[in-house]
Amino acid sequence: MANDIPNGNGAGTADAAPSVNALIQYTKDFSFENPKAPRSLSQQEAQQGPQMSLQVNVSTSALSETEYETVLQLEGKAEVKGETLFAFDLSYAGVFRLVNIPQEHVHPVLVIDCARLLFPFARQIIADAVQAGGFPPFYVPTIDFAALFQQRMQQLQAEQGANA
């Protein structure tokens, strides 16, 4: 029986504490565009102070009974006077093993905690790409994944209420 299998400390898996383990993480898709180079790299353009925009999305999929993929997608661009200086689109993913997590908590763990674990790596990939594109590194601001999750749940509840 599965409950009789030791988890390494002599306890059965049914008695084990909940755990989240990152098995692998990887760049799933990445694009960086510098459409106006070399003109966009001139001092005059850089001194204008670009307008930054950023979109964040987290998606998940089950790979097995205990393993899940979480994909953190960050899409952004910098513009000056309506012209794009640079743009990026990164899908950074990880495979996570969730053990002894109650089913009702699996989705929040994946979109909050797992996304939080992936974020620093995705942030560094973007900063390095922007810098390699000839600009100062752009560090994506810290993201509150718990607040994003709560906003999304409220949005879904409002939509369900409107449809009822």
PDB file of C-alpha atoms in Angstrom, residues 5-102:
ATOM      1  CA  ILE A   5       6.042   3.232   1.860  1.00  0.00           C
ATOM      2  CA  PRO A   6       8.664   4.987   3.982  1.00  0.00           C
ATOM      3  CA  ASN A   7       9.525   8.541   2.935  1.00  0.00           C
ATOM      4  CA  GLY A   8      13.165   8.409   4.020  1.00  0.00           C
ATOM      5  CA  ASN A   9      12.731   9.281   7.672  1.00  0.00           C
ATOM      6  CA  GLY A  10      10.986   6.053   8.644  1.00  0.00           C
ATOM      7  CA  ALA A  11       7.479   7.533   8.526  1.00  0.00           C
ATOM      8  CA  GLY A  12       4.905   6.455   5.983  1.00  0.00           C
ATOM      9  CA  THR A  13       3.884   8.951   3.305  1.00  0.00           C
ATOM     10  CA  ALA A  14       0.458   9.380   4.924  1.00  0.00           C
ATOM     11  CA  ASP A  15       2.214  10.722   8.041  1.00  0.00           C
ATOM     12  CA  ALA A  16       4.682  12.890   6.121  1.00  0.00           C
ATOM     13  CA  ALA A  17       4.524  16.660   6.189  1.00  0.00           C
ATOM     14  CA  PRO A  18       3.337  18.462   3.051  1.00  0.00           C
ATOM     15  CA  SER A  19       6.180  19.242   0.668  1.00  0.00           C
ATOM     16  CA  VAL A  20       6.847  21.036  -2.591  1.00  0.00           C
ATOM     17  CA  ASN A  21       9.960  20.062  -4.526  1.00  0.00           C
ATOM     18  CA  ALA A  22      11.242  21.710  -7.695  1.00  0.00           C
ATOM     19  CA  LEU A  23      12.346  18.905 -10.007  1.00  0.00           C
ATOM     20  CA  ILE A  24      13.460  20.997 -12.973  1.00  0.00           C
ATOM     21  CA  GLN A  25      13.083  24.513 -14.307  1.00  0.00           C
ATOM     22  CA  TYR A  26      13.607  25.752 -17.838  1.00  0.00           C
ATOM     23  CA  THR A  27      12.986  28.434 -20.430  1.00  0.00           C
ATOM     24  CA  LYS A  28       9.989  27.240 -22.408  1.00  0.00           C
ATOM     25  CA  ASP A  29       9.866  30.178 -24.830  1.00  0.00           C
ATOM     26  CA  PHE A  30      11.724  33.481 -25.016  1.00  0.00           C
ATOM     27  CA  SER A  31      11.756  36.408 -27.376  1.00  0.00           C
ATOM     28  CA  PHE A  32      13.577  39.752 -27.191  1.00  0.00           C
ATOM     29  CA  GLU A  33      13.070  42.466 -29.777  1.00  0.00           C
ATOM     30  CA  ASN A  34      15.063  45.641 -30.331  1.00  0.00           C
ATOM     31  CA  PRO A  35      13.223  46.911 -33.432  1.00  0.00           C
ATOM     32  CA  LYS A  36      14.683  50.426 -33.663  1.00  0.00           C
ATOM     33  CA  ALA A  37      18.364  49.561 -33.085  1.00  0.00           C
ATOM     34  CA  PRO A  38      20.781  51.226 -33.432  1.00  0.00           C
ATOM     35  CA  ARG A  39      18.727  54.437 -33.275  1.00  0.00           C
ATOM     36  CA  SER A  40      17.042  53.320 -30.032  1.00  0.00           C
ATOM     37  CA  LEU A  41      20.438  53.012 -28.344  1.00  0.00           C
ATOM     38  CA  SER A  42      21.401  56.680 -28.815  1.00  0.00           C
ATOM     39  CA  GLN A  43      21.793  58.865 -25.743  1.00  0.00           C
ATOM     40  CA  GLN A  44      18.982  61.179 -26.841  1.00  0.00           C
ATOM     41  CA  GLU A  45      16.462  58.321 -26.987  1.00  0.00           C
ATOM     42  CA  ALA A  46      17.691  56.844 -23.697  1.00  0.00           C
ATOM     43  CA  GLN A  47      17.328  60.173 -21.853  1.00  0.00           C
ATOM     44  CA  GLN A  48      13.632  60.424 -22.734  1.00  0.00           C
ATOM     45  CA  GLY A  49      12.657  57.982 -19.972  1.00  0.00           C
ATOM     46  CA  PRO A  50      10.730  55.099 -21.474  1.00  0.00           C
ATOM     47  CA  GLN A  51       7.225  54.044 -20.459  1.00  0.00           C
ATOM     48  CA  MET A  52       7.312  50.447 -19.270  1.00  0.00           C
ATOM     49  CA  SER A  53       4.459  47.982 -19.455  1.00  0.00           C
ATOM     50  CA  LEU A  54       4.360  44.467 -18.022  1.00  0.00           C
ATOM     51  CA  GLN A  55       1.846  41.629 -18.157  1.00  0.00           C
ATOM     52  CA  VAL A  56       2.062  38.614 -15.867  1.00  0.00           C
ATOM     53  CA  ASN A  57       0.334  35.273 -16.285  1.00  0.00           C
ATOM     54  CA  VAL A  58       0.723  31.975 -14.446  1.00  0.00           C
ATOM     55  CA  SER A  59      -0.631  28.719 -15.827  1.00  0.00           C
ATOM     56  CA  THR A  60      -0.426  25.158 -14.570  1.00  0.00           C
ATOM     57  CA  SER A  61      -0.953  21.650 -15.837  1.00  0.00           C
ATOM     58  CA  ALA A  62      -0.906  18.246 -14.182  1.00  0.00           C
ATOM     59  CA  LEU A  63       1.784  15.869 -15.461  1.00  0.00           C
ATOM     60  CA  SER A  64       0.974  13.029 -13.070  1.00  0.00           C
ATOM     61  CA  GLU A  65      -0.790  12.501  -9.760  1.00  0.00           C
ATOM     62  CA  THR A  66       1.933  14.382  -7.855  1.00  0.00           C
ATOM     63  CA  GLU A  67       3.862  16.306 -10.529  1.00  0.00           C
ATOM     64  CA  TYR A  68       2.761  19.583 -12.069  1.00  0.00           C
ATOM     65  CA  GLU A  69       4.151  22.146 -14.478  1.00  0.00           C
ATOM     66  CA  THR A  70       3.873  25.817 -13.585  1.00  0.00           C
ATOM     67  CA  VAL A  71       4.567  28.355 -16.356  1.00  0.00           C
ATOM     68  CA  LEU A  72       5.325  31.965 -15.469  1.00  0.00           C
ATOM     69  CA  GLN A  73       4.815  34.233 -18.456  1.00  0.00           C
ATOM     70  CA  LEU A  74       6.220  37.754 -18.388  1.00  0.00           C
ATOM     71  CA  GLU A  75       5.565  40.017 -21.342  1.00  0.00           C
ATOM     72  CA  GLY A  76       6.727  43.606 -21.415  1.00  0.00           C
ATOM     73  CA  LYS A  77       7.951  46.503 -23.446  1.00  0.00           C
ATOM     74  CA  ALA A  78       9.555  49.913 -23.180  1.00  0.00           C
ATOM     75  CA  GLU A  79       8.273  52.759 -25.342  1.00  0.00           C
ATOM     76  CA  VAL A  80       9.272  56.351 -25.986  1.00  0.00           C
ATOM     77  CA  LYS A  81       6.771  58.568 -27.783  1.00  0.00           C
ATOM     78  CA  GLY A  82       4.744  55.527 -28.800  1.00  0.00           C
ATOM     79  CA  GLU A  83       7.729  53.770 -30.418  1.00  0.00           C
ATOM     80  CA  THR A  84       8.969  50.481 -29.010  1.00  0.00           C
ATOM     81  CA  LEU A  85      12.534  50.557 -27.698  1.00  0.00           C
ATOM     82  CA  PHE A  86      12.528  46.904 -26.696  1.00  0.00           C
ATOM     83  CA  ALA A  87      10.045  44.136 -26.010  1.00  0.00           C
ATOM     84  CA  PHE A  88      10.298  40.739 -24.372  1.00  0.00           C
ATOM     85  CA  ASP A  89       8.108  37.700 -23.942  1.00  0.00           C
ATOM     86  CA  LEU A  90       9.315  34.970 -21.579  1.00  0.00           C
ATOM     87  CA  SER A  91       7.659  31.720 -20.588  1.00  0.00           C
ATOM     88  CA  TYR A  92       9.713  30.243 -17.768  1.00  0.00           C
ATOM     89  CA  ALA A  93       8.545  26.947 -16.342  1.00  0.00           C
ATOM     90  CA  GLY A  94       9.205  24.419 -13.644  1.00  0.00           C
ATOM     91  CA  VAL A  95       8.082  20.927 -12.797  1.00  0.00           C
ATOM     92  CA  PHE A  96       7.133  20.529  -9.150  1.00  0.00           C
ATOM     93  CA  ARG A  97       6.320  17.491  -7.056  1.00  0.00           C
ATOM     94  CA  LEU A  98       3.599  18.132  -4.483  1.00  0.00           C
ATOM     95  CA  VAL A  99       3.277  15.564  -1.723  1.00  0.00           C
ATOM     96  CA  ASN A 100       0.590  15.496   0.977  1.00  0.00           C
ATOM     97  CA  ILE A 101      -0.962  18.782  -0.194  1.00  0.00           C
ATOM     98  CA  PRO A 102      -4.771  18.737   0.185  1.00  0.00           C
TER      99      PRO A 102
END
